[in-house]
Coordinates of C-alpha atoms and ligand atoms in Angstrom, one line a residue:
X1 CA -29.5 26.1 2.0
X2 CA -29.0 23.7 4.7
X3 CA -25.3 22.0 5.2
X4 CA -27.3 18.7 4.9
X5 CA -28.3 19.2 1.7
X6 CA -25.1 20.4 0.7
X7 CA -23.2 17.0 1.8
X8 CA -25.9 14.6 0.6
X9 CA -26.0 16.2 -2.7
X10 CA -22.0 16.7 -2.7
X11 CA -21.2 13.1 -2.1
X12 CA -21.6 12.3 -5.9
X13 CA -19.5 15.4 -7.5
X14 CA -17.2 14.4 -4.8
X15 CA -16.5 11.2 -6.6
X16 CA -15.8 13.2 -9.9
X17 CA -12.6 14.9 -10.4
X18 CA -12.7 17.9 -7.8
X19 CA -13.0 21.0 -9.0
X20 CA -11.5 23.3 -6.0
X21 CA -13.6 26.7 -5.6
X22 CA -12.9 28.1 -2.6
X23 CA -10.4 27.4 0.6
X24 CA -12.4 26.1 3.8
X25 CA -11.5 25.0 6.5
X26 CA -12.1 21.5 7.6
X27 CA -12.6 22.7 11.1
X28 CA -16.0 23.6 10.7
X29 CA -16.9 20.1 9.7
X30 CA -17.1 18.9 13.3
X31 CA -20.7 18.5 13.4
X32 CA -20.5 15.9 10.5
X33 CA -21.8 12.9 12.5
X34 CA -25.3 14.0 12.6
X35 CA -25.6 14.1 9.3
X36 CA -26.3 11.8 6.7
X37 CA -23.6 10.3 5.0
X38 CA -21.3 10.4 7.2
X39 CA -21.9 7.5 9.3
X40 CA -23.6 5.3 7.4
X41 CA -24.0 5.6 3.3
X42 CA -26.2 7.6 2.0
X43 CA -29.3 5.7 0.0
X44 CA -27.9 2.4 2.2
X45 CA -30.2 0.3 4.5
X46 CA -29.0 2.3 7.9
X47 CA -31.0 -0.2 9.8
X48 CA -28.4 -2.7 9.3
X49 CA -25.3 -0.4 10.0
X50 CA -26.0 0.7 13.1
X51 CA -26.2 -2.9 14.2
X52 CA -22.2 -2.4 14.3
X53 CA -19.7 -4.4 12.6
X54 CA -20.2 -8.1 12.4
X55 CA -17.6 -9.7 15.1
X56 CA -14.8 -11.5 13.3
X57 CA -13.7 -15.4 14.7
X58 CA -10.1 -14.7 15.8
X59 CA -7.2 -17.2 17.0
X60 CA -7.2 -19.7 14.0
X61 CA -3.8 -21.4 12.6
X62 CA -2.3 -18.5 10.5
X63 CA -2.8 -19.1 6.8
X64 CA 0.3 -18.9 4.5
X65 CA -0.1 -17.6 1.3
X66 CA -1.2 -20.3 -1.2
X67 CA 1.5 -20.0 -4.2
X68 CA 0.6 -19.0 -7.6
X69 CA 1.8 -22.2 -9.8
X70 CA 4.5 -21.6 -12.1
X71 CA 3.1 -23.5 -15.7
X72 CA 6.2 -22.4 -17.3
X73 CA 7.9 -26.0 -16.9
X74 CA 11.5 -24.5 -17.6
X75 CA 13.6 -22.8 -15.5
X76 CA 14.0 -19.1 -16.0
X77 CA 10.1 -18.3 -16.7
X78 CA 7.4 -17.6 -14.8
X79 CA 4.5 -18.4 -16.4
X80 CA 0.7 -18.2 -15.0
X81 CA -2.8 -16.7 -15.7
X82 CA -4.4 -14.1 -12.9
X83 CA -8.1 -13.9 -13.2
X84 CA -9.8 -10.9 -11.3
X85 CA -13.5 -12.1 -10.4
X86 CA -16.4 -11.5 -7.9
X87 CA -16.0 -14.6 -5.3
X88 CA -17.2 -15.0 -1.8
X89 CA -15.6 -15.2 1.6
X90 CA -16.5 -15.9 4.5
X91 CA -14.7 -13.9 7.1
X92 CA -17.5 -13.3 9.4
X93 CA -19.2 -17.5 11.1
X94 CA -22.0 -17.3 9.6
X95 CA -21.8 -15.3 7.0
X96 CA -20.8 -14.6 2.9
X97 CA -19.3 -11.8 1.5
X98 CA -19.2 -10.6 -1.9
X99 CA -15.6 -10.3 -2.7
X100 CA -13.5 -9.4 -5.5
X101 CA -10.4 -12.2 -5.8
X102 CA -7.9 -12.9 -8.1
X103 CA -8.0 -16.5 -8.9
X104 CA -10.9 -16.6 -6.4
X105 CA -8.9 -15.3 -3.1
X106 CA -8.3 -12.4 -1.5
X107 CA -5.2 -11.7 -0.5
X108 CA -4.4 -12.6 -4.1
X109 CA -2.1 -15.8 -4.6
X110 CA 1.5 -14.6 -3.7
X111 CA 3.6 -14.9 -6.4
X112 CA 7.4 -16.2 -5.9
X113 CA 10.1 -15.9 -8.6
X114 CA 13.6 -15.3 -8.9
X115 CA 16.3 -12.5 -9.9
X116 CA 16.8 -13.5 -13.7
X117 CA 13.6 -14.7 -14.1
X118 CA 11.3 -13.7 -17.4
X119 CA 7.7 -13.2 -15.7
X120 CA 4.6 -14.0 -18.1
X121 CA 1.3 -13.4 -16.7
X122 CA -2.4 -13.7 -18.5
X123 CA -4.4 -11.3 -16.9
X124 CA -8.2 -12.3 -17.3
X125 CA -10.6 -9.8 -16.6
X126 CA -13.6 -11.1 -15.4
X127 CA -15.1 -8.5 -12.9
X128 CA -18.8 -7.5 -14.6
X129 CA -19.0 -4.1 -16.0
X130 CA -15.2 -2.8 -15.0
X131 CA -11.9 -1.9 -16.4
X132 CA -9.4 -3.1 -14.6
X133 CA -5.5 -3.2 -14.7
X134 CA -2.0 -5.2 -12.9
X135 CA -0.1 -3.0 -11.5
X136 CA 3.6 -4.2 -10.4
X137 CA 3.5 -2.3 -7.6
X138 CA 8.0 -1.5 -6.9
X139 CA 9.1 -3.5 -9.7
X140 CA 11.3 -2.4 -12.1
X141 CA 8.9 -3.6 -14.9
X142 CA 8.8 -1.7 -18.4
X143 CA 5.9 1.3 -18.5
X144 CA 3.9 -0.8 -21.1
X145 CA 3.8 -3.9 -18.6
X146 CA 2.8 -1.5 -15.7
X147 CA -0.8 -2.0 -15.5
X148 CA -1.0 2.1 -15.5
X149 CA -4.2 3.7 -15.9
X150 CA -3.7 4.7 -19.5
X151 CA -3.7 0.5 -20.4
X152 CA -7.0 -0.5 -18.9
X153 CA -8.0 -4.0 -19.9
X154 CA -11.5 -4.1 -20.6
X155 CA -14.4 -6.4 -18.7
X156 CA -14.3 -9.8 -20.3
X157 CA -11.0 -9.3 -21.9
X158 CA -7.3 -10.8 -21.4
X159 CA -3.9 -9.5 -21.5
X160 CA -0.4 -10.8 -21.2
X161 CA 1.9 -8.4 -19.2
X162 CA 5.7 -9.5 -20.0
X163 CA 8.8 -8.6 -18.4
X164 CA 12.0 -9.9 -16.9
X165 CA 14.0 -9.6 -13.1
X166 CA 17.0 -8.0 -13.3
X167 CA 19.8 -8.8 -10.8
X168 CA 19.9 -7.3 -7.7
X169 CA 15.8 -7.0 -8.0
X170 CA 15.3 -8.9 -5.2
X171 CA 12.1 -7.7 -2.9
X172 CA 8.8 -7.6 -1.7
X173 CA 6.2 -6.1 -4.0
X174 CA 2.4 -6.3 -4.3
X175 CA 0.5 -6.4 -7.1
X176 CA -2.9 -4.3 -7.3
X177 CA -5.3 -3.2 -9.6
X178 CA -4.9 0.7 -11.0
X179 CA -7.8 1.5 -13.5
X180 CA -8.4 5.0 -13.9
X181 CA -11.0 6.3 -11.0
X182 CA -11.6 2.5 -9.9
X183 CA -8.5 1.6 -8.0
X184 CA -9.7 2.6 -4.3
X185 CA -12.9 0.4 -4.4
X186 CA -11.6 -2.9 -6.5
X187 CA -8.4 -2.9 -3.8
X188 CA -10.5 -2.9 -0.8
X189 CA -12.9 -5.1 -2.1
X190 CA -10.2 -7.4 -2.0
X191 CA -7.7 -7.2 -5.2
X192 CA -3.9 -7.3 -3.9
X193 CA -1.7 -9.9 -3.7
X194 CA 2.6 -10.0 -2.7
X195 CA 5.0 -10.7 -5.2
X196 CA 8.0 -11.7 -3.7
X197 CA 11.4 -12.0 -5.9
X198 CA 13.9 -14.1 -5.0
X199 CA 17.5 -13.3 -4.5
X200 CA 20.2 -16.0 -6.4
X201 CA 22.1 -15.4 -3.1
X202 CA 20.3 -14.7 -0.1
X203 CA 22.4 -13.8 2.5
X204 CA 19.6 -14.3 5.2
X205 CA 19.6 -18.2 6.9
X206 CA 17.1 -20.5 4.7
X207 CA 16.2 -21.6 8.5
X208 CA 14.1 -18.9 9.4
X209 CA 11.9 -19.6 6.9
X210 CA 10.3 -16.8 4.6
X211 CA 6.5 -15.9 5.6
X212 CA 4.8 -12.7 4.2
X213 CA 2.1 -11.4 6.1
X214 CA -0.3 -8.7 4.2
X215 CA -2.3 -6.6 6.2
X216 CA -5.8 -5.6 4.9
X217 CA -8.6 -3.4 6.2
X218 CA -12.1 -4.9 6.2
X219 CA -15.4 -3.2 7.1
X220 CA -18.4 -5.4 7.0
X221 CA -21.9 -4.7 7.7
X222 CA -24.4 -6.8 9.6
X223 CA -25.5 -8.8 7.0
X224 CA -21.9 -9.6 5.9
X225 CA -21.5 -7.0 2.9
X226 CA -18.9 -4.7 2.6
X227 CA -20.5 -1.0 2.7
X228 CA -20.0 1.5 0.3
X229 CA -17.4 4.1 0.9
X230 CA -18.9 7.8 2.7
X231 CA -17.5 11.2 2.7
X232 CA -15.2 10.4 5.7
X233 CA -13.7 7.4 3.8
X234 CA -13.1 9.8 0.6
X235 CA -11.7 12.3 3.0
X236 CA -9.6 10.0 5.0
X237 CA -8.8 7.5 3.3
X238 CA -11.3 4.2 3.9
X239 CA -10.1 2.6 7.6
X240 CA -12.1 -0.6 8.3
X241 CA -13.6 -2.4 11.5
X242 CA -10.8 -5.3 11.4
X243 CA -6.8 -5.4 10.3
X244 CA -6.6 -8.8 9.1
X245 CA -3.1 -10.9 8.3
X246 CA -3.9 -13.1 5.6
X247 CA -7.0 -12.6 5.4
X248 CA -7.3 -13.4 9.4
X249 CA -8.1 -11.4 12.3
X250 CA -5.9 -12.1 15.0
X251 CA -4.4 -15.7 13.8
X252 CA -2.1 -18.0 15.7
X253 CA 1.5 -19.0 15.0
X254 CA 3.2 -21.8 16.7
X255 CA 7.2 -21.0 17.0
X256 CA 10.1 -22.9 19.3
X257 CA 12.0 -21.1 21.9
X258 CA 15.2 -19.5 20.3
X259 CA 13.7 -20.0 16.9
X260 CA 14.5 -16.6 14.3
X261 CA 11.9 -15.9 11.6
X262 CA 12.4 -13.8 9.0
X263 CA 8.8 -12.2 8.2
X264 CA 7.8 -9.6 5.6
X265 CA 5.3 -7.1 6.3
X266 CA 3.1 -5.7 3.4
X267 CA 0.8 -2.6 4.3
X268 CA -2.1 -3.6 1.7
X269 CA -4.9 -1.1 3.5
X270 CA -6.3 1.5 0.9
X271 CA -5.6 4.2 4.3
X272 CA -4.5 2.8 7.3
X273 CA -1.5 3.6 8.8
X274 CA 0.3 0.8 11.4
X275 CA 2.6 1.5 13.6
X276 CA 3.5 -1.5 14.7
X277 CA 5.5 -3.4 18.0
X278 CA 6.6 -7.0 18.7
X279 CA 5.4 -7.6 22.8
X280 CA 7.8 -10.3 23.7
X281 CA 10.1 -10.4 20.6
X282 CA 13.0 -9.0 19.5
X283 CA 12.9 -7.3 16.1
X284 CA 15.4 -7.0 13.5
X285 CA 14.7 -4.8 10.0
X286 CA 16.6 -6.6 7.0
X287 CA 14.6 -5.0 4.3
X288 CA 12.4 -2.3 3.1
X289 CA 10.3 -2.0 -0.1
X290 CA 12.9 -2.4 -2.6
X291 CA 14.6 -5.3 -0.9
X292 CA 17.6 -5.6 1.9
X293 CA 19.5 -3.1 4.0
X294 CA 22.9 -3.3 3.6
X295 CA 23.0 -4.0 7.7
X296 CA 20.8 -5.3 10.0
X297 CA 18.8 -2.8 12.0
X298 CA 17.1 -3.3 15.2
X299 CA 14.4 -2.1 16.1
X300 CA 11.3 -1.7 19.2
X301 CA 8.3 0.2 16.4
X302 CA 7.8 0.3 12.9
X303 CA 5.6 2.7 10.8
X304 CA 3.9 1.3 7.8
X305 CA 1.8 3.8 5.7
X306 CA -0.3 2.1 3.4
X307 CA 1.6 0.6 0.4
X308 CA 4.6 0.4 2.6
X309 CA 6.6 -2.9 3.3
X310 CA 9.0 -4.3 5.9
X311 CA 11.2 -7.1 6.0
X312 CA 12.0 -8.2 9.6
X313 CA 13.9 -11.2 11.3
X314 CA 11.8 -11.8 14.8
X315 CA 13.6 -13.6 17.4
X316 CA 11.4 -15.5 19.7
X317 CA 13.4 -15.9 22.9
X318 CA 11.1 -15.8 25.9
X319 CA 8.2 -18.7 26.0
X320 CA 4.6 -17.4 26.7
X321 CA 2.8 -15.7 23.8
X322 CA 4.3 -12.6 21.8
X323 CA 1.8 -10.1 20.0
X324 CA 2.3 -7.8 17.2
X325 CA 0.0 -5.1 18.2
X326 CA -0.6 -1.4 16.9
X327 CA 0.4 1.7 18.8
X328 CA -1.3 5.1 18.5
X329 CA -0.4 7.0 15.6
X330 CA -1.5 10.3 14.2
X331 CA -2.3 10.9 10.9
X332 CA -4.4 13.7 10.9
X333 CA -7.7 12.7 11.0
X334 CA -10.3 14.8 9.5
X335 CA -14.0 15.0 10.9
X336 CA -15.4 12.0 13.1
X337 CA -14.8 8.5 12.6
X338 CA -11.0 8.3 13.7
X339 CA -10.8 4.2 13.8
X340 CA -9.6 2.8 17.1
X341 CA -5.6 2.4 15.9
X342 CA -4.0 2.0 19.3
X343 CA -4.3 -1.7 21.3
X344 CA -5.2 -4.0 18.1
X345 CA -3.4 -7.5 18.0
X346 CA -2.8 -8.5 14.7
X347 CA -0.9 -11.7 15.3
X348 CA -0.4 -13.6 18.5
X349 CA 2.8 -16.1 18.5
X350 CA 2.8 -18.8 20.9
X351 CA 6.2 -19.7 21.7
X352 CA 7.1 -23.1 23.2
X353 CA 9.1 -23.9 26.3
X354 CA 11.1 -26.2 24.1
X355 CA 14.4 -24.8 22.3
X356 CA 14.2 -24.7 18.7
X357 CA 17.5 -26.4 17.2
X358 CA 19.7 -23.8 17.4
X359 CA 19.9 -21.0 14.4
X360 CA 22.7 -19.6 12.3
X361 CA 23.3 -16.1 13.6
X362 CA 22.0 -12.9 10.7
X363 CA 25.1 -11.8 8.6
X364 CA 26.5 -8.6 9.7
X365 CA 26.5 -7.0 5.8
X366 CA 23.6 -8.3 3.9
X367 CA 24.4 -6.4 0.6
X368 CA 25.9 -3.1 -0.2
X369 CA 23.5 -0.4 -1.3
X370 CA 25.7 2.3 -3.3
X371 CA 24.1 6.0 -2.8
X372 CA 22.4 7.6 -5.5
X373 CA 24.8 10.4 -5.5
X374 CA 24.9 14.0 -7.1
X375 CA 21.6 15.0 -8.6
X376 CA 21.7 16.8 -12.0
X377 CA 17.6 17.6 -11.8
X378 CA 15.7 18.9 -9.3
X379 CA 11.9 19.1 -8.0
X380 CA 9.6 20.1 -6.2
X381 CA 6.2 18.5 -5.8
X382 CA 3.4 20.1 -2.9
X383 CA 0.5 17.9 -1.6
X384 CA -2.0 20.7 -0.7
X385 CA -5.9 19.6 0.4
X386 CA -8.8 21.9 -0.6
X387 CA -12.4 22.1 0.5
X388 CA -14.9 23.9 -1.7
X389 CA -18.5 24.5 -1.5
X390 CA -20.7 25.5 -5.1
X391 CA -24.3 25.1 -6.4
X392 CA -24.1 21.2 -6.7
X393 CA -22.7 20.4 -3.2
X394 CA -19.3 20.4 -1.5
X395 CA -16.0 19.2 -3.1
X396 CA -12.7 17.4 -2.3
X397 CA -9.6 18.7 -3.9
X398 CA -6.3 16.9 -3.1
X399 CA -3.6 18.4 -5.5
X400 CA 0.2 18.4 -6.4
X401 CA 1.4 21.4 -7.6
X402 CA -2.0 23.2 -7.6
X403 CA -3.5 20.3 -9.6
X404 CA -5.7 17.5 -9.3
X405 CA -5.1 14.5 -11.7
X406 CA -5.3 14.5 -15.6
X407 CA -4.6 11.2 -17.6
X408 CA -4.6 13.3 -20.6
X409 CA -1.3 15.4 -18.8
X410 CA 2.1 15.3 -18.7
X411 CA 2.9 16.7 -15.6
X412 CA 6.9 16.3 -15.6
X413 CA 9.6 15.5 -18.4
X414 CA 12.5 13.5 -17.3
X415 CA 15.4 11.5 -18.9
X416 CA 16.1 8.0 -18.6
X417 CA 19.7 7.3 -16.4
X418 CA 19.7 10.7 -15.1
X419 CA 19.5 11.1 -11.3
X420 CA 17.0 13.5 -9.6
X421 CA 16.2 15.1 -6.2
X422 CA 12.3 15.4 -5.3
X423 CA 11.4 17.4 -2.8
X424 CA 8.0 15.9 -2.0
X425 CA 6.1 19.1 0.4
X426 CA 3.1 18.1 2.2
X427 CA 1.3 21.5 3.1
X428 CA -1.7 19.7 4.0
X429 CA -3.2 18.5 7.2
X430 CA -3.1 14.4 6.8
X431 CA -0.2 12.6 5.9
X432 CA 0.2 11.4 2.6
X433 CA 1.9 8.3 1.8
X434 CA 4.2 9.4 -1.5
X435 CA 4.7 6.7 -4.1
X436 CA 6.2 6.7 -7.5
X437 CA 6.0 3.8 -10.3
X438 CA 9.3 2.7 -12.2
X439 CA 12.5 2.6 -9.9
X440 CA 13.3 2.5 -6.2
X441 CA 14.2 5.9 -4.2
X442 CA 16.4 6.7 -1.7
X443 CA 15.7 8.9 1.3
X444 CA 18.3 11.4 2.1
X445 CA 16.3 14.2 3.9
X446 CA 13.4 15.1 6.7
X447 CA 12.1 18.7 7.2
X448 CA 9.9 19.5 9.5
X449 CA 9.2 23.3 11.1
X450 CA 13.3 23.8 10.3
X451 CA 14.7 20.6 11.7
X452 CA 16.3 18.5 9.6
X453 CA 16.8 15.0 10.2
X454 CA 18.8 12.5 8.1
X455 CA 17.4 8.7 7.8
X456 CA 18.9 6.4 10.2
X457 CA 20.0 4.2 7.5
X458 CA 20.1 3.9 3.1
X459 CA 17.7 1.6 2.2
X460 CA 15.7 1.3 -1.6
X461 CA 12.2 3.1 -1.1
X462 CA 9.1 2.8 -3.6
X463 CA 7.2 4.2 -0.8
X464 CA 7.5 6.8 2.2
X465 CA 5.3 8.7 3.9
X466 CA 5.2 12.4 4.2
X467 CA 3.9 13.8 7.6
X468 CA 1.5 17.1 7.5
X469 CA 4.0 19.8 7.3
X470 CA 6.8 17.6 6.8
X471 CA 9.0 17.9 3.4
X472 CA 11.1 14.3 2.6
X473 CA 13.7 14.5 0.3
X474 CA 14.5 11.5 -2.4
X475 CA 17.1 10.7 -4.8
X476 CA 16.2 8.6 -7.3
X477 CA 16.9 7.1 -11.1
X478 CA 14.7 6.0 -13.8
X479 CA 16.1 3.9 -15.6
X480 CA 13.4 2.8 -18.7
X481 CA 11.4 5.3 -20.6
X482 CA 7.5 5.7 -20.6
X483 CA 4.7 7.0 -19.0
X484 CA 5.3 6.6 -14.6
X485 CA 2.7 7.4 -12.3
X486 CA 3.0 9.5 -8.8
X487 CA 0.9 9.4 -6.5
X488 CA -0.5 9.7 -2.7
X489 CA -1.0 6.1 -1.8
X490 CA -4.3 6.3 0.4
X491 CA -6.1 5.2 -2.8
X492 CA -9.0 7.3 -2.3
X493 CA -6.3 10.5 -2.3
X494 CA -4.9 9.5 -5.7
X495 CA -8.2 9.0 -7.0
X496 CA -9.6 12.3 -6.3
X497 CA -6.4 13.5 -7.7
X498 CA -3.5 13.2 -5.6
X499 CA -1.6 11.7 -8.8
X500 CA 0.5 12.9 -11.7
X501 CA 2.7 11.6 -14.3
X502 CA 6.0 11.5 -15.3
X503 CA 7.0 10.7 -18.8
X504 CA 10.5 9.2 -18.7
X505 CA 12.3 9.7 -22.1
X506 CA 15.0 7.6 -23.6
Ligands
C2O601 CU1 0.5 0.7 -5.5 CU2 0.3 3.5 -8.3 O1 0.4 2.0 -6.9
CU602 CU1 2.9 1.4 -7.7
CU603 CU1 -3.2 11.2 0.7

């Protein structure tokens, strides 16, 4: 039989749970652009694809974040309703798009509360024919609240996730959808939003204000809809056409000479990996996922994996305009298709030839971060990609331990308090952003072909990539019993079974 006939047909076990047969290499895939979906989806109208990606308007006043309303009406609680929906956008002129939204937007409205805080949220699902779920993407929520796969909410029907802020929680999540098999195609479509908790002391000046910026990946064919995911989007990880800030391409940011900003960087791409540099700025890293360092950092790049956040301070000292663009990064690419990551401008910043009022200088401590310490547990978890080939068509495996996903298995026992060291192995060929539910990590450890590297600084992690070849090793504490997930954050990885769980007992 024809290879043809073998992808065509394979594309829909693909989207299964893989069943690995046999070892092959990926190397002999290189002739996958001539065939059919791979370029364009399979069964999809390729007349309007090849037409090319529908040119985005670009230079437009950046867009903050419109503020979920708090309807609590006492301090202390944070009370709101979150309705996932189809809605329309119009990123393209001239043109709708279909869009998922929660309460009608994408990104979803970024929700602000404070350390202390109680947090009640109705979550309305309202997306036709779907499970769906919350996930508190880093927060230190109870497993119950965690919007895990095991908890879908039906289509049509409501639920109330509860939970409170501890001290010393302040950060920058995201919240996401995580239903079991659906989580790669309801994100991109465009369910994400930043919650940001605040800190009852910040230690970083109130004048450089507090922007988030969430970075999403949008592919759009000619007549405005978003295509269906291929076989190079299940095998890669689905890259779009545009990296948009906000919901932007390219917007514009009006700043005064001298003038600090303290800007927080969210990676909300299902597979896109930014490696990132101010042109014309100076940047400072304050934070990481799990909130601040316990010094300022500077620094001339930053890699964000997908699911990954920064916090920065950006000092805008030389007039004229300064660009956040994207360096060339590589990630492993498998087959055709490697997106254009090198040369994109995600922001331009026009700064003024008038000094800002002058700025109270960054802290030198920020806030002590205490190391994890000695571990009492330890594991060892190996990301390993497979290829196989039966009587139905090809298949994707991508496995931990040997293993592809099974919401019916407990993949690891641990106990609540009790500190751990996981060795995360990737013996693949791609990266793999690592990611675990439930607590923060730590980062003690780089291998990679017998080097070892320590981190440059301690800083709380829910999220860290792992190169190909490259072994990271993590301390970390879970703190409240229940179900967590793992998992490879290129969502299309963890759904085709780069996940597992780990059930936390008291
Ligand atoms: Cu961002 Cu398991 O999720
Ligand atoms: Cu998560
Ligand atoms: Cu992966």
């Amino acid at each position: 039989m024809h290879r043809r006939g073998f992808l065509a047909a394979g594309l829909a076990t693909a989207l299964s749970v893989p069943r690995a047969l046999a070892q092959m290499k990926m190397d002999g895939m290189s002739n996958m652009d001539s065939m059919p979906g791979m370029g364009g989806h399979a069964g999809h109208d390729m007349g309007a694809m090849s037409k090319g990606p529908a040119p985005l308007p670009e230079g437009e006043a950046l867009r903050e974040l419109s503020l979920l309303a708090n309807d609590a009406g006492r301090p202390g609680l944070f009370r709101a309703r979150l309705t996932a929906a189809p809605a329309t956008a119009r990123f393209a002129a001239d043109r709708n798009t279909p869009i998922l939204g929660y309460n009608g937007m994408s990104p979803g409205p970024l929700i602000e509360a404070h350390e202390g805080d109680r947090v009640e949220i109705t979550f309305a699902n309202r997306i036709e024919g779907e499970p769906s779920t919350i996930h508190w993407h880093g927060m230190p929520v109870p497993a119950d609240q965690d919007g895990n796969p095991m908890d879908q909410v039906a289509a049509g029907a409501d639920r109330v996730y509860a939970f409170e802020l501890p001290e010393g929680s302040a950060g920058s999540y995201w919240y996401h959808p995580h239903p079991h098999g659906r989580t790669a195609e309801q994100v991109y479509r465009g369910l994400a939003g930043a919650f940001v908790v605040k800190a009852k002391a910040d230690p970083v000046p109130a004048a450089y204000g507090d922007t988030v910026l969430m970075f999403t990946d949008l592919r759009l064919a000619a007549d405005g809809s978003m295509p269906e995911s291929d076989m190079k989007d299940l095998m890669n990880g689905r890259v779009g056409d545009h990296v948009l800030v906000n919901g932007q391409k390219n917007p514009r940011l009006a700043m005064a000479m001298g003038a600090k900003r303290r800007l927080r960087l969210y990676n909300a791409t299902n597979a896109r990996f930014l490696r990132l540099a101010f042109d014309g700025a100076a940047m400072t890293i304050i934070g990481t996922d799990g909130g601040l360092l316990g010094k300022p950092v500077a620094a001339d790049e930053i890699l964000l994996s997908p699911a990954e956040r920064v916090e920065l301070v950006v000092a805008f000292d030389r007039p004229g305009a300064a660009t956040l663009t994207t360096l060339d990064y590589d990630r492993g690419w498998m087959g055709p298709g490697q997106p254009a990551d090198a040369g994109l401008t995600l922001l331009t910043v026009d700064v003024s030839e008038t000094p800002a009022e002058a700025m109270p200088p960054l802290p030198e401590q920020l806030r002590p971060i205490a190391p994890l310490g000695q571990p009492t547990v330890s594991r060892r978890l190996v990301f390993t990609e497979t290829m196989a080939m039966n009587a139905t068509g090809m298949e994707m495996g991508f496995l931990i331990n040997g293993k592809a996903f099974d919401m019916e298995r407990v993949d690891i026992v641990a106990r609540a308090g009790q500190t751990e060291l996981w060795e995360i192995v990737n013996q693949a060929d791609m990266d793999h952003p690592f990611h675990l539910h439930g607590t923060q990590f730590q980062v003690v450890e780089r291998e990679r072909s017998g080097k070892v590297s320590k981190p440059r600084y301690l800083a709380w992690k829910d999220t860290v990539n792992v190169a190909r070849g490259e072994t990271v090793r993590l301390l970390l504490r879970q703190e409240r019993p229940g179900p967590r997930m793992y998992h490879c954050h290129i969502l299309e990885h963890e759904q085709l079974g780069m996940m597992g769980i780990v059930d936390v007992q008291a």
